[in-house]
Short mmCIF file of C-alpha atoms and ligand atoms in Angstrom, two decimals:
data_model
loop_
_atom_site.label_atom_id
_atom_site.label_comp_id
_atom_site.label_asym_id
_atom_site.label_seq_id
_atom_site.Cartn_x
_atom_site.Cartn_y
_atom_site.Cartn_z
CA MET J 225 0.00 0.00 0.00
CA ARG J 226 1.17 3.48 -0.74
CA LEU J 227 2.31 5.97 1.86
CA ILE J 228 1.58 9.65 1.81
CA THR J 229 4.29 11.75 0.19
CA LYS J 230 4.26 15.53 0.26
CA ARG J 231 5.73 17.46 -2.61
CA ARG J 232 8.75 19.43 -1.43
CA LEU J 233 11.31 21.52 -3.30
CA PHE J 234 14.88 21.57 -2.02
CA THR J 235 16.15 23.25 -5.18
CA PRO J 236 18.15 26.51 -5.12
CA GLY J 237 15.37 28.17 -7.04
CA PRO J 238 12.51 27.90 -7.13
CA THR J 239 12.22 27.48 -3.37
CA PRO J 240 9.05 26.75 -1.35
CA LEU J 241 6.57 29.62 -1.24
CA HIS J 242 6.00 31.30 2.09
CA PRO J 243 2.36 30.80 3.21
CA ALA J 244 1.89 34.59 3.33
CA VAL J 245 3.01 34.69 -0.31
CA GLN J 246 0.53 31.98 -1.28
CA GLU J 247 -2.25 33.87 0.46
CA ALA J 248 -1.31 37.10 -1.33
CA LEU J 249 -1.23 35.34 -4.70
CA ALA J 250 -4.77 34.07 -4.19
CA ARG J 251 -6.23 37.60 -3.93
CA PRO J 252 -8.09 39.31 -6.79
CA ILE J 253 -5.80 41.38 -8.98
CA LEU J 254 -5.46 45.16 -8.53
CA HIS J 255 -5.14 47.67 -11.31
CA HIS J 256 -1.65 49.11 -11.46
CA ARG J 257 -2.56 52.75 -12.15
CA THR J 258 -4.20 53.14 -8.74
CA ASP J 259 -3.13 54.64 -5.43
CA GLU J 260 -3.55 51.23 -3.83
CA PHE J 261 -0.97 49.65 -6.14
CA ARG J 262 1.36 52.65 -5.99
CA SER J 263 1.50 52.35 -2.23
CA VAL J 264 2.26 48.60 -2.47
CA MET J 265 5.07 49.36 -4.89
CA LYS J 266 6.52 52.04 -2.60
CA GLU J 267 6.45 49.70 0.40
CA CYS J 268 8.19 47.03 -1.67
CA ARG J 269 10.98 49.38 -2.70
CA LEU J 270 11.55 50.45 0.90
CA GLY J 271 11.48 46.81 2.03
CA LEU J 272 13.99 45.82 -0.64
CA GLN J 273 16.31 48.64 0.42
CA LYS J 274 16.28 47.20 3.93
CA PHE J 275 16.71 43.65 2.62
CA LEU J 276 19.75 44.70 0.58
CA LYS J 277 21.11 47.20 3.14
CA THR J 278 21.12 50.15 0.80
CA THR J 279 19.70 53.65 0.73
CA GLY J 280 20.25 53.75 -3.04
CA GLU J 281 17.72 53.16 -5.79
CA VAL J 282 16.08 49.72 -5.97
CA LEU J 283 14.13 48.79 -9.11
CA VAL J 284 11.60 45.98 -9.54
CA LEU J 285 11.59 44.33 -12.98
CA ALA J 286 9.23 41.74 -14.47
CA CYS J 287 11.62 39.02 -15.63
CA SER J 288 13.60 36.10 -14.21
CA GLY J 289 16.96 36.64 -12.53
CA SER J 290 18.85 36.40 -15.82
CA GLY J 291 16.76 39.31 -17.14
CA GLY J 292 18.02 41.30 -14.18
CA MET J 293 21.60 40.33 -15.08
CA GLU J 294 21.07 41.42 -18.69
CA ALA J 295 19.46 44.69 -17.58
CA ALA J 296 22.41 45.42 -15.29
CA LEU J 297 25.03 44.73 -17.92
CA ALA J 298 23.25 46.48 -20.79
CA ASN J 299 22.77 49.65 -18.76
CA VAL J 300 26.24 50.15 -17.30
CA LEU J 301 28.31 49.36 -20.41
CA SER J 302 28.59 50.66 -23.95
CA PRO J 303 29.34 48.52 -27.00
CA GLY J 304 33.00 47.52 -27.13
CA ASP J 305 33.65 48.27 -23.45
CA THR J 306 36.09 46.03 -21.64
CA MET J 307 34.51 44.01 -18.84
CA LEU J 308 35.83 41.39 -16.46
CA ALA J 309 33.76 38.30 -15.60
CA LEU J 310 34.82 36.18 -12.62
CA VAL J 311 33.89 32.67 -13.69
CA ALA J 312 33.76 29.84 -11.17
CA GLY J 313 30.66 28.03 -12.41
CA ALA J 314 27.64 28.08 -14.71
CA PHE J 315 26.36 31.48 -13.55
CA GLY J 316 29.74 33.15 -13.93
CA GLU J 317 29.73 31.82 -17.49
CA ARG J 318 26.39 33.55 -17.93
CA TRP J 319 27.95 36.95 -17.21
CA ALA J 320 30.53 36.32 -19.91
CA ALA J 321 27.86 35.11 -22.35
CA ILE J 322 25.66 38.19 -21.83
CA GLY J 323 28.70 40.41 -22.33
CA LYS J 324 29.54 38.65 -25.62
CA ALA J 325 25.92 38.93 -26.79
CA TYR J 326 26.15 42.71 -26.28
CA GLY J 327 29.45 43.02 -28.12
CA MET J 328 31.63 43.72 -25.09
CA ASP J 329 35.33 43.00 -24.94
CA VAL J 330 34.99 40.23 -22.34
CA ARG J 331 37.95 39.34 -20.13
CA VAL J 332 37.55 36.31 -17.89
CA LEU J 333 39.23 35.28 -14.65
CA GLU J 334 38.50 31.64 -14.05
CA ALA J 335 38.62 29.52 -10.94
CA PRO J 336 37.99 25.77 -11.00
CA TRP J 337 34.33 24.94 -10.29
CA GLY J 338 33.92 24.72 -6.51
CA GLU J 339 36.54 27.40 -5.90
CA ALA J 340 36.32 31.18 -6.06
CA VAL J 341 38.30 33.99 -7.69
CA SER J 342 40.22 35.86 -4.98
CA PRO J 343 40.20 39.64 -4.50
CA GLU J 344 44.01 39.62 -5.01
CA THR J 345 43.59 38.08 -8.48
CA VAL J 346 41.00 40.71 -9.33
CA ALA J 347 43.35 43.48 -8.15
CA GLN J 348 46.14 42.13 -10.37
CA ALA J 349 43.82 41.95 -13.39
CA LEU J 350 42.68 45.54 -12.85
CA ASP J 351 46.28 46.72 -12.43
CA ARG J 352 47.20 45.04 -15.72
CA ASP J 353 44.19 46.44 -17.53
CA PRO J 354 42.89 49.76 -16.17
CA ASN J 355 40.41 49.95 -19.07
CA ILE J 356 38.13 47.40 -17.43
CA ARG J 357 34.88 49.31 -16.95
CA ALA J 358 33.09 46.80 -14.72
CA VAL J 359 33.66 43.56 -12.82
CA PHE J 360 30.88 40.94 -12.77
CA VAL J 361 30.67 38.24 -10.11
CA GLN J 362 28.33 35.90 -8.19
CA LEU J 363 27.91 36.27 -4.42
CA SER J 364 26.73 32.65 -4.34
CA GLU J 365 27.61 30.52 -7.39
CA SER J 366 24.56 28.25 -7.36
CA SER J 367 26.09 25.62 -9.65
CA THR J 368 28.71 24.68 -7.03
CA GLY J 369 27.55 26.21 -3.73
CA ALA J 370 30.74 28.32 -3.60
CA ALA J 371 30.76 31.94 -2.42
CA HIS J 372 32.87 34.84 -3.62
CA ASP J 373 34.44 37.29 -1.18
CA VAL J 374 32.37 40.18 -2.49
CA GLU J 375 33.39 42.42 0.40
CA GLY J 376 37.07 41.89 -0.49
CA ILE J 377 36.44 42.36 -4.21
CA ALA J 378 34.53 45.59 -3.49
CA ARG J 379 37.58 46.87 -1.60
CA VAL J 380 39.51 46.40 -4.85
CA THR J 381 36.99 48.14 -7.11
CA ASN J 382 36.16 50.99 -4.72
CA GLY J 383 39.26 53.04 -5.27
CA ARG J 384 39.04 52.69 -9.05
CA GLU J 385 36.91 53.71 -12.00
CA THR J 386 35.61 50.12 -12.21
CA LEU J 387 32.04 49.27 -11.24
CA LEU J 388 31.25 46.11 -9.29
CA VAL J 389 28.13 44.24 -10.44
CA VAL J 390 27.08 41.34 -8.21
CA ASP J 391 24.69 38.54 -9.07
CA ALA J 392 23.24 37.96 -5.60
CA ILE J 393 20.28 36.08 -7.04
CA SER J 394 20.79 33.12 -4.71
CA GLY J 395 23.09 34.94 -2.27
CA ALA J 396 20.86 37.77 -1.01
CA GLY J 397 19.00 36.65 2.10
CA ALA J 398 21.22 33.58 2.44
CA MET J 399 24.68 35.12 2.86
CA PRO J 400 25.86 38.39 4.38
CA LEU J 401 25.53 41.25 1.88
CA ASP J 402 26.04 44.85 2.95
CA THR J 403 25.50 46.70 -0.32
CA ASP J 404 26.28 50.28 0.76
CA ALA J 405 28.88 49.57 3.44
CA TRP J 406 30.85 47.30 1.10
CA GLY J 407 30.44 49.69 -1.85
CA VAL J 408 28.76 47.35 -4.33
CA ASP J 409 27.52 49.27 -7.38
CA VAL J 410 24.85 46.94 -8.73
CA VAL J 411 23.16 44.03 -6.95
CA VAL J 412 20.89 41.65 -8.87
CA VAL J 413 18.31 39.54 -6.99
CA GLY J 414 15.59 37.15 -8.17
CA SER J 415 12.21 36.48 -6.58
CA GLN J 416 12.28 32.66 -6.50
CA LYS J 417 15.22 32.29 -4.14
CA ALA J 418 15.50 33.48 -0.51
CA LEU J 419 12.39 35.66 -0.77
CA ALA J 420 10.21 32.55 -1.19
CA LEU J 421 8.21 33.98 -4.09
CA PRO J 422 7.47 32.36 -7.45
CA PRO J 423 9.86 33.19 -10.31
CA GLY J 424 9.07 36.28 -12.37
CA LEU J 425 10.58 39.30 -10.61
CA ALA J 426 14.15 40.59 -10.55
CA PHE J 427 15.41 43.40 -8.32
CA LEU J 428 18.31 45.72 -8.97
CA ALA J 429 20.02 47.85 -6.32
CA LEU J 430 22.02 50.66 -7.93
CA SER J 431 24.68 52.88 -6.41
CA ARG J 432 24.93 56.58 -7.09
CA ARG J 433 28.05 56.14 -9.19
CA SER J 434 26.39 53.45 -11.28
CA TRP J 435 23.74 56.01 -12.34
CA ASP J 436 26.37 58.22 -13.94
CA ARG J 437 27.29 55.27 -16.13
CA ILE J 438 23.69 54.34 -16.82
CA GLU J 439 22.91 57.89 -17.96
CA SER J 440 25.84 57.99 -20.37
CA ALA J 441 25.89 54.34 -21.59
CA ARG J 442 25.36 53.92 -25.32
CA ASN J 443 23.88 50.45 -25.43
CA PRO J 444 20.54 50.02 -27.16
CA ARG J 445 17.91 49.59 -24.44
CA PHE J 446 14.16 49.52 -24.48
CA TYR J 447 12.23 47.25 -22.08
CA PHE J 448 15.21 47.26 -19.76
CA ASP J 449 15.93 50.98 -19.95
CA LEU J 450 16.67 51.69 -16.29
CA ARG J 451 16.52 55.46 -16.81
CA ARG J 452 12.85 55.18 -17.71
CA GLU J 453 12.15 52.67 -14.93
CA ARG J 454 13.74 54.93 -12.37
CA LYS J 455 11.36 57.76 -13.26
CA SER J 456 8.26 55.57 -13.22
CA GLN J 457 9.13 53.68 -10.07
CA ALA J 458 9.83 56.87 -8.13
CA ALA J 459 6.10 57.49 -8.58
CA GLY J 460 5.17 53.94 -7.51
CA GLU J 461 4.57 52.83 -11.08
CA SER J 462 6.62 51.05 -13.72
CA ALA J 463 7.31 51.85 -17.33
CA PHE J 464 5.22 48.89 -18.54
CA THR J 465 2.54 46.75 -16.89
CA PRO J 466 4.16 45.39 -13.74
CA ALA J 467 3.77 41.75 -12.63
CA ILE J 468 1.02 43.03 -10.33
CA SER J 469 0.26 39.83 -8.39
CA LEU J 470 3.93 39.14 -7.81
CA VAL J 471 4.49 42.67 -6.53
CA VAL J 472 1.59 42.24 -4.09
CA ALA J 473 3.13 38.93 -2.99
CA LEU J 474 6.53 40.62 -2.68
CA ARG J 475 5.15 42.96 -0.06
CA ALA J 476 3.91 39.89 1.88
CA ALA J 477 7.31 38.20 1.50
CA LEU J 478 9.18 41.25 2.79
CA LEU J 479 6.81 41.51 5.78
CA ALA J 480 7.38 37.81 6.48
CA VAL J 481 11.14 38.39 6.52
CA GLU J 482 10.65 41.23 9.01
CA GLU J 483 8.47 39.02 11.19
CA MET J 484 11.18 36.39 11.39
CA GLY J 485 13.72 38.99 12.58
CA GLY J 486 14.89 40.62 9.37
CA VAL J 487 17.40 39.67 6.73
CA ASP J 488 20.14 38.88 9.27
CA ALA J 489 17.91 36.24 10.88
CA LEU J 490 17.18 34.74 7.46
CA VAL J 491 20.91 34.63 6.69
CA ASN J 492 21.62 32.99 10.05
CA ASN J 493 18.85 30.45 9.44
CA ALA J 494 20.50 29.37 6.19
CA ALA J 495 23.89 29.20 7.94
CA VAL J 496 22.61 26.85 10.65
CA LEU J 497 20.92 24.53 8.14
CA ALA J 498 23.94 24.56 5.81
CA GLU J 499 26.33 23.69 8.64
CA ALA J 500 24.12 20.78 9.71
CA THR J 501 24.00 19.55 6.10
CA ARG J 502 27.78 19.73 5.71
CA ALA J 503 28.20 17.74 8.92
CA ALA J 504 25.80 15.10 7.60
CA ALA J 505 27.66 14.94 4.28
CA GLY J 506 30.88 14.11 6.09
CA ALA J 507 29.21 11.21 7.91
CA LEU J 508 27.83 9.87 4.61
CA ARG J 509 31.21 10.18 2.86
CA MET J 510 29.69 12.59 0.34
CA PRO J 511 32.42 15.11 -0.57
CA LEU J 512 31.48 18.80 -0.80
CA VAL J 513 31.86 20.38 -4.24
CA ALA J 514 33.10 23.60 -2.60
CA PRO J 515 34.90 22.48 0.57
CA ARG J 516 37.09 25.58 0.94
CA HIS J 517 34.78 28.28 -0.38
CA HIS J 518 31.35 27.00 0.53
CA GLY J 519 28.50 29.46 0.95
CA ASN J 520 25.28 28.81 2.85
CA ALA J 521 22.63 29.31 0.16
CA LEU J 522 22.93 25.68 -0.85
CA THR J 523 25.15 22.66 -0.38
CA ALA J 524 26.47 20.82 -3.44
CA LEU J 525 27.59 17.25 -2.82
CA TYR J 526 29.19 14.45 -4.77
CA PRO J 527 27.52 11.06 -4.29
CA PRO J 528 29.28 8.45 -2.17
CA GLU J 529 31.94 6.49 -4.09
CA GLY J 530 30.36 4.09 -6.58
CA LEU J 531 26.86 5.62 -6.52
CA ASP J 532 25.13 7.55 -9.27
CA SER J 533 23.89 11.02 -8.24
CA GLY J 534 20.97 10.79 -10.68
CA ALA J 535 19.73 7.63 -8.96
CA ILE J 536 19.75 9.45 -5.61
CA VAL J 537 17.81 12.41 -7.03
CA LYS J 538 15.30 9.99 -8.55
CA ALA J 539 14.91 7.95 -5.36
CA LEU J 540 14.23 11.03 -3.22
CA LYS J 541 11.59 12.15 -5.67
CA SER J 542 9.87 8.85 -6.29
CA GLU J 543 9.77 7.50 -2.73
CA PHE J 544 9.56 10.74 -0.72
CA GLY J 545 8.28 13.45 -3.09
CA SER J 546 11.35 15.62 -2.48
CA THR J 547 13.10 17.38 -5.33
CA VAL J 548 16.78 18.11 -4.90
CA ALA J 549 18.74 19.61 -7.79
CA GLY J 550 21.28 17.77 -9.90
CA GLY J 551 24.34 19.41 -11.45
CA GLN J 552 24.69 21.92 -14.27
CA GLY J 553 27.24 22.22 -17.07
CA GLY J 554 30.32 20.13 -16.40
CA LEU J 555 28.78 18.83 -13.15
CA LYS J 556 25.59 17.58 -14.83
CA GLY J 557 24.78 14.07 -13.61
CA LYS J 558 27.62 14.23 -11.09
CA ILE J 559 26.31 16.02 -8.00
CA LEU J 560 23.29 16.81 -5.82
CA ARG J 561 22.41 20.29 -4.64
CA VAL J 562 20.32 20.94 -1.53
CA ALA J 563 18.97 24.44 -0.92
CA HIS J 564 18.94 26.29 2.41
CA LEU J 565 17.96 29.73 1.15
CA GLY J 566 14.50 30.98 1.98
CA TYR J 567 11.66 29.32 3.80
CA TYR J 568 13.27 26.18 5.27
CA ASP J 569 13.34 25.08 8.87
CA ALA J 570 15.32 22.50 10.80
CA THR J 571 12.60 19.90 10.42
CA ASP J 572 12.70 20.27 6.62
CA ILE J 573 16.44 19.69 6.44
CA LEU J 574 16.68 16.99 9.11
CA GLY J 575 13.75 15.23 7.44
CA LEU J 576 15.45 15.41 4.05
CA LEU J 577 18.70 14.03 5.50
CA SER J 578 16.81 11.17 7.08
CA THR J 579 15.14 10.21 3.79
CA LEU J 580 18.48 10.65 2.02
CA GLU J 581 19.87 7.97 4.34
CA ILE J 582 17.04 5.61 3.39
CA ALA J 583 17.61 6.29 -0.32
CA LEU J 584 21.37 5.71 -0.02
CA SER J 585 20.78 2.52 1.94
CA ARG J 586 18.45 1.16 -0.77
CA LEU J 587 21.06 2.02 -3.40
CA GLY J 588 23.61 -0.13 -1.59
CA HIS J 589 25.69 2.47 0.23
CA ARG J 590 27.17 1.00 3.39
CA PHE J 591 27.10 3.28 6.42
CA GLU J 592 25.53 3.25 9.83
CA LEU J 593 21.90 4.34 9.61
CA GLY J 594 21.40 7.49 11.62
CA SER J 595 25.06 8.53 11.50
CA SER J 596 24.44 11.58 9.32
CA LEU J 597 21.54 12.64 11.52
CA ALA J 598 23.70 12.34 14.61
CA ALA J 599 26.27 14.60 12.92
CA ALA J 600 23.63 17.09 11.76
CA GLU J 601 21.95 17.20 15.16
CA ALA J 602 25.28 17.75 16.89
CA ALA J 603 26.06 20.59 14.46
CA TYR J 604 22.66 22.10 15.19
CA LEU J 605 23.19 21.90 18.97
CA ARG J 606 26.69 23.35 18.67
CA GLN J 607 25.30 26.36 16.85
CA ARG J 608 22.26 26.71 19.11
CA PRO J 609 23.38 25.63 22.56
CA ASP J 610 20.05 26.64 24.06
CA ALA J 611 16.60 26.69 22.50
CA ARG J 612 16.42 30.47 22.15
CA SER J 613 20.02 31.34 21.29
C1 LIG L 947 18.90 31.21 -10.15
C2 LIG L 947 20.12 31.96 -10.48
C3 LIG L 947 20.24 32.71 -11.66
C4 LIG L 947 19.26 32.69 -12.77
O1 LIG L 947 18.05 33.12 -12.49
P1 LIG L 947 16.83 32.81 -13.47
O2 LIG L 947 15.72 33.30 -12.62
O3 LIG L 947 16.81 31.33 -13.71
O4 LIG L 947 17.01 33.56 -14.71
C5 LIG L 947 21.39 33.46 -11.86
N1 LIG L 947 22.38 33.45 -10.97
C6 LIG L 947 22.32 32.72 -9.84
C7 LIG L 947 23.47 32.73 -8.91
C8 LIG L 947 21.19 31.95 -9.56
O5 LIG L 947 21.14 31.21 -8.45
#
């Protein structure tokens, strides 16, 4: 006889919807040229400023995260400009690909997948080539779980004429990000990650010095013309029809973050769950893809020796209804990725680890049942020595 299985996403986008988001999405739609919508939009922009720790302009765009990346790049550069992409995974490659599509002179600094490009390497590249107009990087490289030292890289770009553009699509709300204090010029965020919304919105935080570039850039722009968006959004509108229902849900998501203690609490939540997952991985002899540079938005793991990662993904889905992500690019079919960003709690992650043990056991992996849970629970207790810490 069959058992009940609940459908659960443990993918680093989309992530599970917050119940307040689901409730907001079920409401009748508003018209966007109304005071009611304009006030929602204004609240969202203020909430996003808080979420991203900036007093600068934040724009809401109707597109997926990659649309936000394209909008950022197309607005701060002009055709033929030299740009530097830090590439340590599939999303770093995307920066380079967008640059090529727009006819930029793309320089690349590569790190092996699972590692990160260091601020020192960036400094050397900028010393060698002072014509580099902007540096593009991921805060959290979702294809490997690695994190870049964005604070350190910002220290390098701050004293120069080079802008720093950060894809924090999976990093914001999962990893520390202090946009203004670090001096990041452009931050890109997507709705379907730590904010626990459906896909469909991208957010851009823009520094004052990035606006000088945006005003003078010579790239063709239309839908993603940030100059026009800035004017409309200052009045609580947008240049074209906004994704109204998603914006209404965004307000609910931002309120939910505040209720849980703000962005720092959300970041800490991901850190606790990620640390427990890494402890469990050690007990299961599943090597981390990014052992030295791991972030906390997600954990990427190789399967135990002799096991196929695809079989593990399939087993979790078919027996337990849980979706974990496989690999991308060169890691396709080789790894598992488990998300911690957004609306996850300890029971979600400990439950997943428990069912992962059952799946591994069925696939013939030899280990002591419960050993990864013991490691994860100990990691949890270490980080939270009392119930309210
Ligand atoms: C999810 C993600 C993206 C892409 O976002 P889409 O919404 O799929 O376009 C880009 N960068 C990172 C780091 C991501 O995690």
